PDB file of C-alpha atoms in Angstrom:
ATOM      1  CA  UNK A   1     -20.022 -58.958   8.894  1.00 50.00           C
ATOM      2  CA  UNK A   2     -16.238 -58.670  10.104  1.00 52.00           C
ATOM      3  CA  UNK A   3     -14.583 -56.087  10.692  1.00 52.00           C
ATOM      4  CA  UNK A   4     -11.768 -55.411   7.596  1.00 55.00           C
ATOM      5  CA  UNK A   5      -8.846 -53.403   8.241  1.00 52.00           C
ATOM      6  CA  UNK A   6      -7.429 -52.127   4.596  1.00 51.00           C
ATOM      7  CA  UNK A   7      -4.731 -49.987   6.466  1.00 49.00           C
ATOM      8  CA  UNK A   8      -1.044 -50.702   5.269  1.00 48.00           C
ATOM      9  CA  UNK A   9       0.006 -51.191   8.757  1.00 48.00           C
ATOM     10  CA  UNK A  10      -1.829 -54.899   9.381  1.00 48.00           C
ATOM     11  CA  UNK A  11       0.097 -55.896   5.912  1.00 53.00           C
ATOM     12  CA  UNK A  12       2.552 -58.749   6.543  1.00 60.00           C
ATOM     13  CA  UNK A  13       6.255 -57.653   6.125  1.00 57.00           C
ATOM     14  CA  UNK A  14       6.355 -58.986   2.939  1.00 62.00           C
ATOM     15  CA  UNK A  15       3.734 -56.779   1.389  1.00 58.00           C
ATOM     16  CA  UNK A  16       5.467 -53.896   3.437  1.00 57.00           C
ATOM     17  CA  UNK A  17       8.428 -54.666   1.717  1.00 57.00           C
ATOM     18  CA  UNK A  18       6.607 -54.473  -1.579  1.00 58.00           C
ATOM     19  CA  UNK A  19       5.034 -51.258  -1.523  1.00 58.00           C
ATOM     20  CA  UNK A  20       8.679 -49.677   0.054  1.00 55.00           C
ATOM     21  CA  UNK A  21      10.048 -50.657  -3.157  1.00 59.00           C
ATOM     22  CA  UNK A  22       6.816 -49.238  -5.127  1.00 58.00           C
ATOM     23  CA  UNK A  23       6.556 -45.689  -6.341  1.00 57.00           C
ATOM     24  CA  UNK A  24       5.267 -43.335  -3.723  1.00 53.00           C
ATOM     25  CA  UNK A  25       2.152 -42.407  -5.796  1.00 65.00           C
ATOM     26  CA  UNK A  26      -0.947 -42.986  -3.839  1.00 64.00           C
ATOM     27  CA  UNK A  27      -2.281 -40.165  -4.525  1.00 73.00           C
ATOM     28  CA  UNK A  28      -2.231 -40.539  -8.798  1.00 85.00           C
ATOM     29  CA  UNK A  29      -3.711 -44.253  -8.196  1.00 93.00           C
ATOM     30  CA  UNK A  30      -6.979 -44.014  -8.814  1.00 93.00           C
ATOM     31  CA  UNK A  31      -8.717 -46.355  -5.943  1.00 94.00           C
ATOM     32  CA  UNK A  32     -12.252 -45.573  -6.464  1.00 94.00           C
ATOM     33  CA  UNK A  33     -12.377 -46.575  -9.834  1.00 94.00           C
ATOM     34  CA  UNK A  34     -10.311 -50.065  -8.952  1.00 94.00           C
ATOM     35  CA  UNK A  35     -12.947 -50.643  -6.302  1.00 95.00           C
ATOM     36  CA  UNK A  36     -15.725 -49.889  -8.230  1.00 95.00           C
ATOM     37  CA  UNK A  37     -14.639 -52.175 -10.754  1.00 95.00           C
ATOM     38  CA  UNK A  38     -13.543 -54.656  -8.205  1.00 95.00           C
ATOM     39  CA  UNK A  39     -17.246 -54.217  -6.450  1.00 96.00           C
ATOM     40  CA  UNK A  40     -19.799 -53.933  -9.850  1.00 95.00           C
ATOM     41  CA  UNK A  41     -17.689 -57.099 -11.506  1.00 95.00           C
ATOM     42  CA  UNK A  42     -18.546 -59.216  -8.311  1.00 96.00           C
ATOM     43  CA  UNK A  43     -21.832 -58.302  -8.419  1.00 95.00           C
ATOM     44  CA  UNK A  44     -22.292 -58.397 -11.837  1.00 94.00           C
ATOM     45  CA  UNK A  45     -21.083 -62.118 -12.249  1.00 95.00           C
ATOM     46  CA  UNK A  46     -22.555 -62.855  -8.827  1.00 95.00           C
ATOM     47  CA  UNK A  47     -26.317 -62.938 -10.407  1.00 92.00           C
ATOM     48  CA  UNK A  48     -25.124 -65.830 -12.939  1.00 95.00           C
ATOM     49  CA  UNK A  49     -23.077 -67.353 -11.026  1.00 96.00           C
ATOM     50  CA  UNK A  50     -26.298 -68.160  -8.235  1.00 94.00           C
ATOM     51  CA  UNK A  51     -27.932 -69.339 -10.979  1.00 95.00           C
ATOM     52  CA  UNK A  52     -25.310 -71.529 -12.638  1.00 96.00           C
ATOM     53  CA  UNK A  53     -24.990 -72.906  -9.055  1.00 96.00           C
ATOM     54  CA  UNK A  54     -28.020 -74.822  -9.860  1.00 94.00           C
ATOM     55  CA  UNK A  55     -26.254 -77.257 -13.251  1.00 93.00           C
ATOM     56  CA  UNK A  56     -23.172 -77.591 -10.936  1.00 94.00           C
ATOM     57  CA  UNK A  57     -21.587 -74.628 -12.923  1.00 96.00           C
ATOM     58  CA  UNK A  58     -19.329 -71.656 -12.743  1.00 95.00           C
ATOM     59  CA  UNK A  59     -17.772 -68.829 -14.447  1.00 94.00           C
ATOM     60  CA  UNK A  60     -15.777 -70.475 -17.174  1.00 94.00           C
ATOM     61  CA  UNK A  61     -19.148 -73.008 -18.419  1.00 96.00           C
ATOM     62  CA  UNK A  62     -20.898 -69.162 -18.274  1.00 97.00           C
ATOM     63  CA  UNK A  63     -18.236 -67.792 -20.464  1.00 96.00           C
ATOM     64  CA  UNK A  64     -17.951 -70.946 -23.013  1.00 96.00           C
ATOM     65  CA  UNK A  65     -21.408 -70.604 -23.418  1.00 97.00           C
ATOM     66  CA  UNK A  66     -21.897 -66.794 -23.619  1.00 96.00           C
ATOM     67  CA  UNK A  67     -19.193 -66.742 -26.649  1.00 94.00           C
ATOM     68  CA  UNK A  68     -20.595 -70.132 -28.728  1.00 96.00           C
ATOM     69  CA  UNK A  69     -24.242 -68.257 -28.345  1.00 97.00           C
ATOM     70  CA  UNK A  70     -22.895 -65.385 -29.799  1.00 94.00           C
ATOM     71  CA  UNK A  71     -20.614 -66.062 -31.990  1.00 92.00           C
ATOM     72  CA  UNK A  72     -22.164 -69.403 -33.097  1.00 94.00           C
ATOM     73  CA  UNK A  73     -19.301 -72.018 -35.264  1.00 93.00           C
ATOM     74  CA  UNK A  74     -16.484 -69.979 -32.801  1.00 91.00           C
ATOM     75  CA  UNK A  75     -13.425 -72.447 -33.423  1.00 90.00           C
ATOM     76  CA  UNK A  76     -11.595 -74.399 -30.639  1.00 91.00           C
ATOM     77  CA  UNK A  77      -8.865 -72.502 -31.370  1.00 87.00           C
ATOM     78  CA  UNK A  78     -10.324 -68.796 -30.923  1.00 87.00           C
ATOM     79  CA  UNK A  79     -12.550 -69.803 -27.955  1.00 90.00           C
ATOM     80  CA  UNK A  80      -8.728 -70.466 -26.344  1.00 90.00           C
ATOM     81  CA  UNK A  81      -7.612 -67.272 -27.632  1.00 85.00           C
ATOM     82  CA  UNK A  82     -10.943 -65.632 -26.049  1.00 86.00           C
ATOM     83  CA  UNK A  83     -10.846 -67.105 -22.897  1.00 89.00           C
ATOM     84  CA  UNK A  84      -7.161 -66.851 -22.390  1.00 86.00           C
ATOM     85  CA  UNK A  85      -7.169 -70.758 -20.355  1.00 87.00           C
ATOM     86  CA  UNK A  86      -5.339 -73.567 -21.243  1.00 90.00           C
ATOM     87  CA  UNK A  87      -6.763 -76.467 -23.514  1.00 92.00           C
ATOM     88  CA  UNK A  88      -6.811 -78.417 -20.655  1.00 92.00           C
ATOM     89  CA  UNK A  89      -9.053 -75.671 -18.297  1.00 89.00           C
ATOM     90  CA  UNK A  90     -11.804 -75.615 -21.205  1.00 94.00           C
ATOM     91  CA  UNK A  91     -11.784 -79.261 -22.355  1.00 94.00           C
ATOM     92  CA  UNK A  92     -12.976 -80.077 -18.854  1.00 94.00           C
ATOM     93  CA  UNK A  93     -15.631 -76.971 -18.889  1.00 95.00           C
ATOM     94  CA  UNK A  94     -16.253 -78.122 -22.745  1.00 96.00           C
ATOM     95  CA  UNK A  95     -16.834 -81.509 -22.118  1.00 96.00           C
ATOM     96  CA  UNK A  96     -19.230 -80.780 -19.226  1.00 96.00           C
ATOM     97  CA  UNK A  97     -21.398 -78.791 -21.515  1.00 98.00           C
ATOM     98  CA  UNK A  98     -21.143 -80.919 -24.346  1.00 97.00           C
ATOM     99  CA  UNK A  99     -22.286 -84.450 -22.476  1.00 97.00           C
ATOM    100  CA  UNK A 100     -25.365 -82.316 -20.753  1.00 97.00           C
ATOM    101  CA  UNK A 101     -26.051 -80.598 -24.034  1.00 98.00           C
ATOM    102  CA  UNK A 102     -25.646 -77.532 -23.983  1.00 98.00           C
ATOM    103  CA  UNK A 103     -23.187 -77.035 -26.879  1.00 98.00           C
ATOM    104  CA  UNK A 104     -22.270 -78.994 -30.191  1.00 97.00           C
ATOM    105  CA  UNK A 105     -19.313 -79.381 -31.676  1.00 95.00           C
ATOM    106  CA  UNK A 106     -19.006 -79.925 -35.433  1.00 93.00           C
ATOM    107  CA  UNK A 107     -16.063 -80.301 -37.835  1.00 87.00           C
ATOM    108  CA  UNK A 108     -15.222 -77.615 -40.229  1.00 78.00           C
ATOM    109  CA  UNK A 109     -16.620 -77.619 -43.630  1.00 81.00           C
ATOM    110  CA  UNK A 110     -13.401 -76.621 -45.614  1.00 82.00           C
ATOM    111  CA  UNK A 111     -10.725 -78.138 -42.802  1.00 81.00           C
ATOM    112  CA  UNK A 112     -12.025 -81.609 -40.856  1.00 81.00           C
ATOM    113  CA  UNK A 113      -9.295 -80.592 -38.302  1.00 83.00           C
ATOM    114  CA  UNK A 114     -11.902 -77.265 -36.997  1.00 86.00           C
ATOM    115  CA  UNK A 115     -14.119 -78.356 -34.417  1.00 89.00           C
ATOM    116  CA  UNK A 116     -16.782 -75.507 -34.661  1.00 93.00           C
ATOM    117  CA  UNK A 117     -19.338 -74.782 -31.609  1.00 96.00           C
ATOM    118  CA  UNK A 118     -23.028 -74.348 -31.412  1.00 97.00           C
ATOM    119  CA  UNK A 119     -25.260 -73.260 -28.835  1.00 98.00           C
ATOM    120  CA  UNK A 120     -28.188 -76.082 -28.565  1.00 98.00           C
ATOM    121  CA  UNK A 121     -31.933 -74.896 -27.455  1.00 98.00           C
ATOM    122  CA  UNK A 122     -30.828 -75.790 -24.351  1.00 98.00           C
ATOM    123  CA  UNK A 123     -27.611 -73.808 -24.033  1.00 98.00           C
ATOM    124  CA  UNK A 124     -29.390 -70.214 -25.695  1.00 98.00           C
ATOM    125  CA  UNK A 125     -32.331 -70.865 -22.906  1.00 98.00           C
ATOM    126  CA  UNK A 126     -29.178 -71.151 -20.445  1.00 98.00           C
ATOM    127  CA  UNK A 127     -27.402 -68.182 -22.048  1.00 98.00           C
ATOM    128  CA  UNK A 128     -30.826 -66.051 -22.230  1.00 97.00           C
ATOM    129  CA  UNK A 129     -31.501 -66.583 -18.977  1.00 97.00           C
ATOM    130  CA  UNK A 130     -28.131 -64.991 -17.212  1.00 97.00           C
ATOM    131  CA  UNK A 131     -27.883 -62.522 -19.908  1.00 97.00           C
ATOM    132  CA  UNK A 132     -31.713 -61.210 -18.803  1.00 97.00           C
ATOM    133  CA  UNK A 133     -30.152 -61.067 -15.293  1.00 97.00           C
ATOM    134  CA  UNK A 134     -27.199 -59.094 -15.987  1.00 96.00           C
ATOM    135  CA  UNK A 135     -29.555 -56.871 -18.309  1.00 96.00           C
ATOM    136  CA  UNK A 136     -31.929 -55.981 -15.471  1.00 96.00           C
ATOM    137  CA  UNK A 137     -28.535 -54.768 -13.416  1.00 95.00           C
ATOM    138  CA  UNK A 138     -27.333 -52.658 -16.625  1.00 95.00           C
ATOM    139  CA  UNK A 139     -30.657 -51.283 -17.228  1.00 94.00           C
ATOM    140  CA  UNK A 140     -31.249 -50.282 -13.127  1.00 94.00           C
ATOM    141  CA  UNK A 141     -27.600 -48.942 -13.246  1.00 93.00           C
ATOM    142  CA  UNK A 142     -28.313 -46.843 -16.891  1.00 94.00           C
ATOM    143  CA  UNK A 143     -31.832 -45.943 -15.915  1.00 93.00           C
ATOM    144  CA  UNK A 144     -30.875 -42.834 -14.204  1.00 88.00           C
ATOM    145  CA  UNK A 145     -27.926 -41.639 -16.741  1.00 91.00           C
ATOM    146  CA  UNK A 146     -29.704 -41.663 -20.182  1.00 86.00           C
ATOM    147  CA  UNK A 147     -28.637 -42.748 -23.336  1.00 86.00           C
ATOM    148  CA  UNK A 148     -25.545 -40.184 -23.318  1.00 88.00           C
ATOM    149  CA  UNK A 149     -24.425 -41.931 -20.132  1.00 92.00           C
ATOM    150  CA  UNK A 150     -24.390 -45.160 -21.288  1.00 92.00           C
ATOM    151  CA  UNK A 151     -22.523 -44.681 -24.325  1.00 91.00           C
ATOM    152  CA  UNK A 152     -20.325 -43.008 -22.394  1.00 93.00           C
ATOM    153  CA  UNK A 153     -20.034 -46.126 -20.569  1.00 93.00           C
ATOM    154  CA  UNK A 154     -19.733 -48.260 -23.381  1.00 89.00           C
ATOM    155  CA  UNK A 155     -16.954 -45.820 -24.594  1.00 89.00           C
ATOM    156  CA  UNK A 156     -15.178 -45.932 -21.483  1.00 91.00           C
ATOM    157  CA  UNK A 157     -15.254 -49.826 -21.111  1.00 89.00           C
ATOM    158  CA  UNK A 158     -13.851 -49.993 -24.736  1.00 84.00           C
ATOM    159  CA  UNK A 159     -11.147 -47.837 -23.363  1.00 84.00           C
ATOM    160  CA  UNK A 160      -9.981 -50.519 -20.929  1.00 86.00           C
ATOM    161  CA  UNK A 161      -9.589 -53.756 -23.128  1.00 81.00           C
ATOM    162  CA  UNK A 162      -6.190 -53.937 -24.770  1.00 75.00           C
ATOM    163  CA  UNK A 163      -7.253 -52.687 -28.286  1.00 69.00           C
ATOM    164  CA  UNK A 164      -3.478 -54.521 -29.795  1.00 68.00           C
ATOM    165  CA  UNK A 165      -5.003 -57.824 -28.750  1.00 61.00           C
ATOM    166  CA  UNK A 166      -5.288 -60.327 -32.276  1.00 54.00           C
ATOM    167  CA  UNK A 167      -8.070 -62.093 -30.402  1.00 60.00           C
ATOM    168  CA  UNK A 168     -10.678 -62.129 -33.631  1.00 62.00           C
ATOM    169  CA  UNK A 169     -13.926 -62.288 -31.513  1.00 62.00           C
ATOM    170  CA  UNK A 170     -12.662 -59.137 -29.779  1.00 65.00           C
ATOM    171  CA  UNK A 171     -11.929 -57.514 -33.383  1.00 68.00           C
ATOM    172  CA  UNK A 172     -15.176 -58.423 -34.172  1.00 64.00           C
ATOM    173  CA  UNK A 173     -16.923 -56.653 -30.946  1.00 61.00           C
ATOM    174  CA  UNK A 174     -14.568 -53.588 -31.489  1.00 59.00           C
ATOM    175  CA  UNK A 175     -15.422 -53.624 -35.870  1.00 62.00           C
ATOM    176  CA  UNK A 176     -19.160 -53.013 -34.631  1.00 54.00           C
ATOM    177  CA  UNK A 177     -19.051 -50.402 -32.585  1.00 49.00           C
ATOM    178  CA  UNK A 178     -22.401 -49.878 -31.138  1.00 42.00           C
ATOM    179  CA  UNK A 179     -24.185 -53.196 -32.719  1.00 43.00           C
ATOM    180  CA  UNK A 180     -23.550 -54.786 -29.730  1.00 44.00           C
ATOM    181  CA  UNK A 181     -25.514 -53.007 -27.633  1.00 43.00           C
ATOM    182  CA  UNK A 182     -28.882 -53.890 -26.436  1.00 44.00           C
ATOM    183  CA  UNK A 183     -30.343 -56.090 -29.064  1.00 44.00           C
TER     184      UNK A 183
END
């Protein structure tokens, strides 16, 4: 592995510049906590992301499917909101999954216009099989802490999303409290 050298002095002058003009607070940041985060997401996505290596996917078909599993007849509309990508990023990622059939689409019941989504057999065996993998890394990480510790986890991860956000899935997650945990 390379060597990497995080000091401030092999910055370009740019990024010199930029952290002049920055508060001097480097001692109230709180690093190990962004490079945890930085270091359990990576691995945490990294497990799916092997395995959606193998259907010529990534991250975005992972998180189209994760949401239309769960929240099954999710509208275009809020899967946008959701996601936070641009029609265009997810009608490439939706078409992909619809053509290999992973997802449906149907139209609304009350409004034609709603194109509702559905996980097939296909897509839940898909979405079953990366959420068992990010399971087993929860459940090794949570083995030693208890059940305390991980609600003091799910507490604390809570804590971090933007709890003003009008995204309705996300009002949904945060209306349930601890339903969504390990079903």
């Amino acid at each position: 592995m390379a060597d990497i050298n995080f000091s401030r002095a092999s910055a370009d002058p740019d990024s010199r510049a930029a952290e002049a003009r920055a508060p001097a607070r480097s001692t109230d940041l709180r690093w190990d906590i962004i490079e945890l985060l930085f270091f359990a997401y990576r691995d945490f996505v990294g497990d799916a992301d092997h395995e959606l290596e193998a259907f010529g996917f990534g991250r975005a078909h992972h998180r189209v499917l994760h949401f239309v599993h769960r929240y099954p007849g999710l509208k275009v509309a809020d899967l946008l909101d959701v996601l936070r990508i641009t029609k265009q990023s997810l009608g490439r990622v939706l078409k992909q999954l619809l053509d290999q059939g992973y997802i449906v689409q149907r139209t609304g019941n009350d409004d034609r216009r709603q194109r509702l989504l559905f996980a097939t057999a296909k897509g839940e065996a898909l979405v079953g099989k990366l959420a068992g993998l990010q399971t087993d890394r929860i459940d090794r990480a949570l083995r030693d802490i208890g059940p305390s510790g991980a609600d003091t986890v799910r507490r604390f991860l809570r804590a971090m999303i933007d709890h003003d956000d009008p995204d309705k899935v996300l009002e949904t997650i945060l209306a349930t409290g601890n339903a969504t945990a390990k079903e």
